[in-house]
mmCIF file with all atom_site columns, C-alpha atoms in Angstrom:
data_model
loop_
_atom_site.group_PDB
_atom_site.id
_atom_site.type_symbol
_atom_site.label_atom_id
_atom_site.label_alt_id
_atom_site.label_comp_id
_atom_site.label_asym_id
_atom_site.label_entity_id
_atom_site.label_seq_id
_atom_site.pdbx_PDB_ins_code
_atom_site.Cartn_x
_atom_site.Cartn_y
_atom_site.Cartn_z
_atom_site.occupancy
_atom_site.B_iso_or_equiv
_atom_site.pdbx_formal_charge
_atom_site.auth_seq_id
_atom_site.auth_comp_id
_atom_site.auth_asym_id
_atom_site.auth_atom_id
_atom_site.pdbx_PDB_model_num
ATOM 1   C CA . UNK A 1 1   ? 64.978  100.999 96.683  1.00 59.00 ? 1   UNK A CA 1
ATOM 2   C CA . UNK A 1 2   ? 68.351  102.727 96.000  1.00 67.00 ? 2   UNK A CA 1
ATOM 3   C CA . UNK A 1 3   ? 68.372  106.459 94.259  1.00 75.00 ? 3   UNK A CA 1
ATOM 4   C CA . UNK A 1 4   ? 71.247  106.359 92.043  1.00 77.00 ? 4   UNK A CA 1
ATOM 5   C CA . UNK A 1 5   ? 71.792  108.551 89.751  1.00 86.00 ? 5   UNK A CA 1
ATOM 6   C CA . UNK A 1 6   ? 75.113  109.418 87.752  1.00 89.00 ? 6   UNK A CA 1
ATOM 7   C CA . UNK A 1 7   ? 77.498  110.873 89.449  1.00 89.00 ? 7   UNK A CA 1
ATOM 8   C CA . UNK A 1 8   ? 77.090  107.824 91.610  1.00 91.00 ? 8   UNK A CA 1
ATOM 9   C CA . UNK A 1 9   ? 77.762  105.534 88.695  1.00 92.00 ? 9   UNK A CA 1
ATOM 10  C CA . UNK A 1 10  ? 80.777  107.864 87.753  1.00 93.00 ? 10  UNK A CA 1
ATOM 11  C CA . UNK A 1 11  ? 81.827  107.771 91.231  1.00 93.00 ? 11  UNK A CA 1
ATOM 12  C CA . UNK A 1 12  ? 82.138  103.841 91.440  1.00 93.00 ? 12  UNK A CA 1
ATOM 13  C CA . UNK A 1 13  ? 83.586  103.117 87.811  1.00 94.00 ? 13  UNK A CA 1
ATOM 14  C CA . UNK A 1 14  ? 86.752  105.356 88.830  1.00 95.00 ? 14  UNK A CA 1
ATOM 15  C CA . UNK A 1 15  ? 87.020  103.955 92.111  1.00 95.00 ? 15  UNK A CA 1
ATOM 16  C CA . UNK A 1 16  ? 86.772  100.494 90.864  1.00 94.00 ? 16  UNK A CA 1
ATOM 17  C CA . UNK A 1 17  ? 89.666  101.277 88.244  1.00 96.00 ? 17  UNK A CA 1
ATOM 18  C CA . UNK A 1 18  ? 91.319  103.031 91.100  1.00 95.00 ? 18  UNK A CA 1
ATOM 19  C CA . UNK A 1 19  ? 91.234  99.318  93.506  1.00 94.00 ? 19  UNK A CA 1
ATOM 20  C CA . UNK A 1 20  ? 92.403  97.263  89.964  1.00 95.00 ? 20  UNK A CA 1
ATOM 21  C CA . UNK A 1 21  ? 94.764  99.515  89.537  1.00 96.00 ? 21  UNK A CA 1
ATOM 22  C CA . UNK A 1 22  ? 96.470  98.591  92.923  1.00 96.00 ? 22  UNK A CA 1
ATOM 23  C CA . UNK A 1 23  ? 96.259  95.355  92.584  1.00 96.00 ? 23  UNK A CA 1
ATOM 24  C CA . UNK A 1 24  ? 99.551  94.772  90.706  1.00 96.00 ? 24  UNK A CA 1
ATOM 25  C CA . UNK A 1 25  ? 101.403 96.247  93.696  1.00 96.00 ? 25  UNK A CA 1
ATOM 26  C CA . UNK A 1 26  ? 99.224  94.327  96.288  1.00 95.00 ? 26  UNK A CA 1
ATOM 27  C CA . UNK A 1 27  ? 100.713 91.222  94.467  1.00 96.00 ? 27  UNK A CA 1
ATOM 28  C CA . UNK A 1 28  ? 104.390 92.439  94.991  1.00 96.00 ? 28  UNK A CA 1
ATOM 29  C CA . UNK A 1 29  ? 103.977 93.499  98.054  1.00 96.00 ? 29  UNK A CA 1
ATOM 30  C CA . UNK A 1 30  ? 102.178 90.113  99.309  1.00 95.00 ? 30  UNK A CA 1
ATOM 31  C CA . UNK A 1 31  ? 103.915 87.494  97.152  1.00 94.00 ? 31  UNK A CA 1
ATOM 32  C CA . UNK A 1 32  ? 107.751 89.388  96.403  1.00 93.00 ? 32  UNK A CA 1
ATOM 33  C CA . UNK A 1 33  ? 107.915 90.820  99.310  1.00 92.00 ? 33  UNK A CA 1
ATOM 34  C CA . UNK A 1 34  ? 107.705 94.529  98.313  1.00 92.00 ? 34  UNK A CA 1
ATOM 35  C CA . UNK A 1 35  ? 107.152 97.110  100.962 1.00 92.00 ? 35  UNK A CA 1
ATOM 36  C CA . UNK A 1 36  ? 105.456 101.122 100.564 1.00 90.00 ? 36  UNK A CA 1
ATOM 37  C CA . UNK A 1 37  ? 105.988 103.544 102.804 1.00 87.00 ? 37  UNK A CA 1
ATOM 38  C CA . UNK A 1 38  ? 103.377 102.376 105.946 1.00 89.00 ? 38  UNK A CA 1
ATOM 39  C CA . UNK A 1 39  ? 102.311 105.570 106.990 1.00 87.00 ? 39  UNK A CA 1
ATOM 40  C CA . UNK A 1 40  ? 101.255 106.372 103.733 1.00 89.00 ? 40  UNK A CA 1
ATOM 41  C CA . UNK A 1 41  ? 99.493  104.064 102.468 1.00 94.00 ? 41  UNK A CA 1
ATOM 42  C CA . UNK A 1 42  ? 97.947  103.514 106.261 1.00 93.00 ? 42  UNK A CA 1
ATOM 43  C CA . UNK A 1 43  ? 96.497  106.922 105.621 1.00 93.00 ? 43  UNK A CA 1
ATOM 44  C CA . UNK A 1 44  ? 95.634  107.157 102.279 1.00 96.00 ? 44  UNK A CA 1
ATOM 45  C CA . UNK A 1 45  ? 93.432  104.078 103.536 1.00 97.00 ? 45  UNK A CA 1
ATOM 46  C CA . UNK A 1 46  ? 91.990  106.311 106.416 1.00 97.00 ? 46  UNK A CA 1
ATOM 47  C CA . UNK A 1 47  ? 91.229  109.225 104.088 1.00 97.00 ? 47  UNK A CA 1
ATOM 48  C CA . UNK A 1 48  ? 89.415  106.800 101.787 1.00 97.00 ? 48  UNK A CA 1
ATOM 49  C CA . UNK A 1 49  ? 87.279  104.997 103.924 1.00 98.00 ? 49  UNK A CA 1
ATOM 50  C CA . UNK A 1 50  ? 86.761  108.777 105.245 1.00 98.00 ? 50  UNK A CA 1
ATOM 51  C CA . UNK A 1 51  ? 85.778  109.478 101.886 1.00 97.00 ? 51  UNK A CA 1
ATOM 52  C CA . UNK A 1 52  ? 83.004  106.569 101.774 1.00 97.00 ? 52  UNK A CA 1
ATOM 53  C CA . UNK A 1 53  ? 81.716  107.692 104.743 1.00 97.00 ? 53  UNK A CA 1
ATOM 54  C CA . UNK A 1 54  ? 81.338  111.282 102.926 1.00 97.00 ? 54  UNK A CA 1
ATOM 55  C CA . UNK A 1 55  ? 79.837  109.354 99.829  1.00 95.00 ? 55  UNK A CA 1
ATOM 56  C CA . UNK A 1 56  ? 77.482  108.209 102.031 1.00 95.00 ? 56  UNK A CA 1
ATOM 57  C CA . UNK A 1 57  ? 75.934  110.976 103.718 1.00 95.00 ? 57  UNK A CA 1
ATOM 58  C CA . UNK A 1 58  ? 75.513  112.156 99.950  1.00 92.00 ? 58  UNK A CA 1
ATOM 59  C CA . UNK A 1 59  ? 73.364  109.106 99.760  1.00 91.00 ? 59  UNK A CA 1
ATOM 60  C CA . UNK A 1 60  ? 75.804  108.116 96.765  1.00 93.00 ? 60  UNK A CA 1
ATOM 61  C CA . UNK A 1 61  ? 75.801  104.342 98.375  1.00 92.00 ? 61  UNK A CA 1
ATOM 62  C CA . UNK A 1 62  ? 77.371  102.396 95.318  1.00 93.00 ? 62  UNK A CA 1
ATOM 63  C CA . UNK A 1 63  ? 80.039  104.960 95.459  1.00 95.00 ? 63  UNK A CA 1
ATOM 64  C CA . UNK A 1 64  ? 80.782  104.408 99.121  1.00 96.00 ? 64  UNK A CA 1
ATOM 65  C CA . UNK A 1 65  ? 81.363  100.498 97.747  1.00 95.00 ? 65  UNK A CA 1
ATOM 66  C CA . UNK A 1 66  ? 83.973  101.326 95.211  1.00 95.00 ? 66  UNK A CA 1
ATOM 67  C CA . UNK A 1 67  ? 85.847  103.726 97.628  1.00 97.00 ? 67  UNK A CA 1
ATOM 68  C CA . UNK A 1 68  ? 85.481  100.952 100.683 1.00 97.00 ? 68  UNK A CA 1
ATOM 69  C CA . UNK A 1 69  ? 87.182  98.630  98.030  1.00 96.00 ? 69  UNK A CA 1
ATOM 70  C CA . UNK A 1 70  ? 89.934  101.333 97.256  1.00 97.00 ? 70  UNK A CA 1
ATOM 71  C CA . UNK A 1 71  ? 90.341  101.750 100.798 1.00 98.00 ? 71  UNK A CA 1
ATOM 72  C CA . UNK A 1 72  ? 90.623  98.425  102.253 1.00 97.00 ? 72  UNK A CA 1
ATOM 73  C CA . UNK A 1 73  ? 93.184  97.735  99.104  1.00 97.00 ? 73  UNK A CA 1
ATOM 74  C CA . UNK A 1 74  ? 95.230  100.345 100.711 1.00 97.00 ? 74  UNK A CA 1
ATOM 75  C CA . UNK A 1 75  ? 94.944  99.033  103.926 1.00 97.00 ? 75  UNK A CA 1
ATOM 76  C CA . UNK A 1 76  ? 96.201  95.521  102.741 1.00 97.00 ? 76  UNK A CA 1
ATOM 77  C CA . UNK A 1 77  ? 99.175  97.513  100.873 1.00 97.00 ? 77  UNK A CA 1
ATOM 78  C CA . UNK A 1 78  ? 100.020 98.987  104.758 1.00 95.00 ? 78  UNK A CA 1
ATOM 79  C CA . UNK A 1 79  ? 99.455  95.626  106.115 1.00 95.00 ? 79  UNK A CA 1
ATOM 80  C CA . UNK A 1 80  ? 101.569 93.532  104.564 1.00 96.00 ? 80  UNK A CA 1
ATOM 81  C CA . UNK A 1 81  ? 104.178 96.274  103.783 1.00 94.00 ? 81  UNK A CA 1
ATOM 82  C CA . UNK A 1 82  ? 104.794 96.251  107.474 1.00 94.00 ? 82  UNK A CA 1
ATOM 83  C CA . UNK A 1 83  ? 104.723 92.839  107.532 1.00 94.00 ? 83  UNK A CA 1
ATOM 84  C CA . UNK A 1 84  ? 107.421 92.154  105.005 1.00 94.00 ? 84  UNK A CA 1
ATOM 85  C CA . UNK A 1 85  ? 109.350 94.989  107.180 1.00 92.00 ? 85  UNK A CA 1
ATOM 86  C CA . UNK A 1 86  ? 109.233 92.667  110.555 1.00 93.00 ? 86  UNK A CA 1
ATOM 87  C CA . UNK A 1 87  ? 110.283 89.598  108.463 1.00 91.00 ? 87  UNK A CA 1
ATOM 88  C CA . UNK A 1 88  ? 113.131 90.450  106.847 1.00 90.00 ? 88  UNK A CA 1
ATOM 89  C CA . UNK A 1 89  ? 114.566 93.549  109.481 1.00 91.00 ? 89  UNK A CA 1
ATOM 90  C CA . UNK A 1 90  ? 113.270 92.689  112.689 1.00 90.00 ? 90  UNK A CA 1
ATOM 91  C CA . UNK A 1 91  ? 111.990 88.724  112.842 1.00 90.00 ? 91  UNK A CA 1
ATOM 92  C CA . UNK A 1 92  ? 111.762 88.934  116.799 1.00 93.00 ? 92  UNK A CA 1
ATOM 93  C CA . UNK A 1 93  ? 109.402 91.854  116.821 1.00 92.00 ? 93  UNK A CA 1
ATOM 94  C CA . UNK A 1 94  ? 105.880 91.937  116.745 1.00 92.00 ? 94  UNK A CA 1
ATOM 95  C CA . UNK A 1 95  ? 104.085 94.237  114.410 1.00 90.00 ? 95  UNK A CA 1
ATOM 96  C CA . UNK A 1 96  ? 102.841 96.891  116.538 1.00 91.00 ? 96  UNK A CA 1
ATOM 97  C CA . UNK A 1 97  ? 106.610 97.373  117.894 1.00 92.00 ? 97  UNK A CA 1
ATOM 98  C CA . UNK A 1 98  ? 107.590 97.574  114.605 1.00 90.00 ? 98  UNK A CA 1
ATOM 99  C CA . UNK A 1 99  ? 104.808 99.866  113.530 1.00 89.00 ? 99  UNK A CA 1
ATOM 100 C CA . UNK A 1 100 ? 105.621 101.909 116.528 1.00 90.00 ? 100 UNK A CA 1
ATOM 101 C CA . UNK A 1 101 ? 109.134 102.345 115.543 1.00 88.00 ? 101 UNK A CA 1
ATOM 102 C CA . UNK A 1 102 ? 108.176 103.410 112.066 1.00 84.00 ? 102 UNK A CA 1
ATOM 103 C CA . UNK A 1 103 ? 105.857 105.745 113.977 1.00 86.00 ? 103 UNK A CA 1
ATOM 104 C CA . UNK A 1 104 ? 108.692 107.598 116.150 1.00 90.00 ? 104 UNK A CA 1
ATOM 105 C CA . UNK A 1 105 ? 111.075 108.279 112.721 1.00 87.00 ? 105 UNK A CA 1
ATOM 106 C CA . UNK A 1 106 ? 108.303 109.099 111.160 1.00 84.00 ? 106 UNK A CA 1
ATOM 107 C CA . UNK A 1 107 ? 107.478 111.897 113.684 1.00 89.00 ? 107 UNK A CA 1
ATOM 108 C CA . UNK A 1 108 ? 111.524 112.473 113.631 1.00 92.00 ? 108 UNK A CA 1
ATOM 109 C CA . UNK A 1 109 ? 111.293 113.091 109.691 1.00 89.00 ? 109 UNK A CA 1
ATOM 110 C CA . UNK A 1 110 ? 107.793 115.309 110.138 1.00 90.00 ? 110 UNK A CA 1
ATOM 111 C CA . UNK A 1 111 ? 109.991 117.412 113.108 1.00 93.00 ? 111 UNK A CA 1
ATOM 112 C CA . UNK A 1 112 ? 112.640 117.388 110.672 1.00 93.00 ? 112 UNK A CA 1
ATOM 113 C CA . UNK A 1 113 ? 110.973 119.003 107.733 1.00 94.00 ? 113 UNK A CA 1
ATOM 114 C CA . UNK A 1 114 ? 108.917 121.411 109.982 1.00 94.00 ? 114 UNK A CA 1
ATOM 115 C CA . UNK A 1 115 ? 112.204 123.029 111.704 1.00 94.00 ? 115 UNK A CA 1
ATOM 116 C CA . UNK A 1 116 ? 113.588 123.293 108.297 1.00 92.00 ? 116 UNK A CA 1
ATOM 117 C CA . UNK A 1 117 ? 111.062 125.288 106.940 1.00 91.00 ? 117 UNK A CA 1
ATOM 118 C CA . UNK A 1 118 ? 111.020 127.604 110.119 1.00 92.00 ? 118 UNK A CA 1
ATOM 119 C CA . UNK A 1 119 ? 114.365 128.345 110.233 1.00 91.00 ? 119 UNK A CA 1
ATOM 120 C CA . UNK A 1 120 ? 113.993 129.281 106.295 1.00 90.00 ? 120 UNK A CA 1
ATOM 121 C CA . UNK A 1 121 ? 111.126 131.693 107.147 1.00 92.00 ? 121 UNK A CA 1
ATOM 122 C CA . UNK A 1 122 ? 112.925 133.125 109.883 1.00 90.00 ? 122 UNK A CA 1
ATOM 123 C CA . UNK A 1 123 ? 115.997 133.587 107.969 1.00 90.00 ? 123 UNK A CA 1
ATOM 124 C CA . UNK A 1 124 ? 114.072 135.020 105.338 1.00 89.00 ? 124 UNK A CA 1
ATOM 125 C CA . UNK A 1 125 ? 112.534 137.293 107.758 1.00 89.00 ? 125 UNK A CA 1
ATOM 126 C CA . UNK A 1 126 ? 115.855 138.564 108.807 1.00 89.00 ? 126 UNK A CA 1
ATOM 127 C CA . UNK A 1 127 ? 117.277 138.957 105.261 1.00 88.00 ? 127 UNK A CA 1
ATOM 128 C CA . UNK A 1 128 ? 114.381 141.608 105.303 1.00 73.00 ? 128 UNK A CA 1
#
């Protein structure tokens, strides 16, 4: 039998509100044809089914339930975001091409942000 004890019960309820939560935007983003930023919700899905995997380890196994539903709602947000994305930008394209595009500005934006915040350090740096 299963050892629960509070915290896994704690654990699960806010999880569980957590996946309702998300399902209003699953809705847009299936039936209006809404779209989230792929990457993120790609890995905030990661992290969480990263974070079940954590749960259980800690033996907290109705916890690692609510998170896998969290997750996997996360995962459909990515899904279909990218989806939508295809349909309406680029209807000749399958999804990994797309996904791979996404991918390469992503990495653009990331390089972006990172040689920004050098070239304030090393101006800083000079300003003494």
């Amino acid at each position: 039998m299963i050892k629960t004890t509070w915290q896994d019960f704690a654990i699960t309820g806010i999880t569980v509100l957590f996946a309702v939560m998300l399902l209003p935007q699953l809705r847009d983003v299936i039936s209006r044809g809404a779209v989230l930023n792929f990457f993120s919700a790609l890995f905030t899905s990661l992290l969480g089914y990263a974070m079940a995997m954590v749960f259980a380890t800690l033996g907290l196994w109705i916890s690692v339930i609510g998170q896998g539903l969290v997750a996997t709602a996360w995962m459909l947000l990515a899904y279909f975001s990218l989806r939508n994305v295809r349909e309406h930008m680029f209807p000749e394209e399958t999804l990994g091409s797309v996904a791979l595009d996404f991918f390469t500005v992503w990495v653009r934006g990331v390089a972006f942000i990172v040689a920004g915040g050098v070239k304030g350090i090393v101006s800083r740096i000079r300003q003494g």
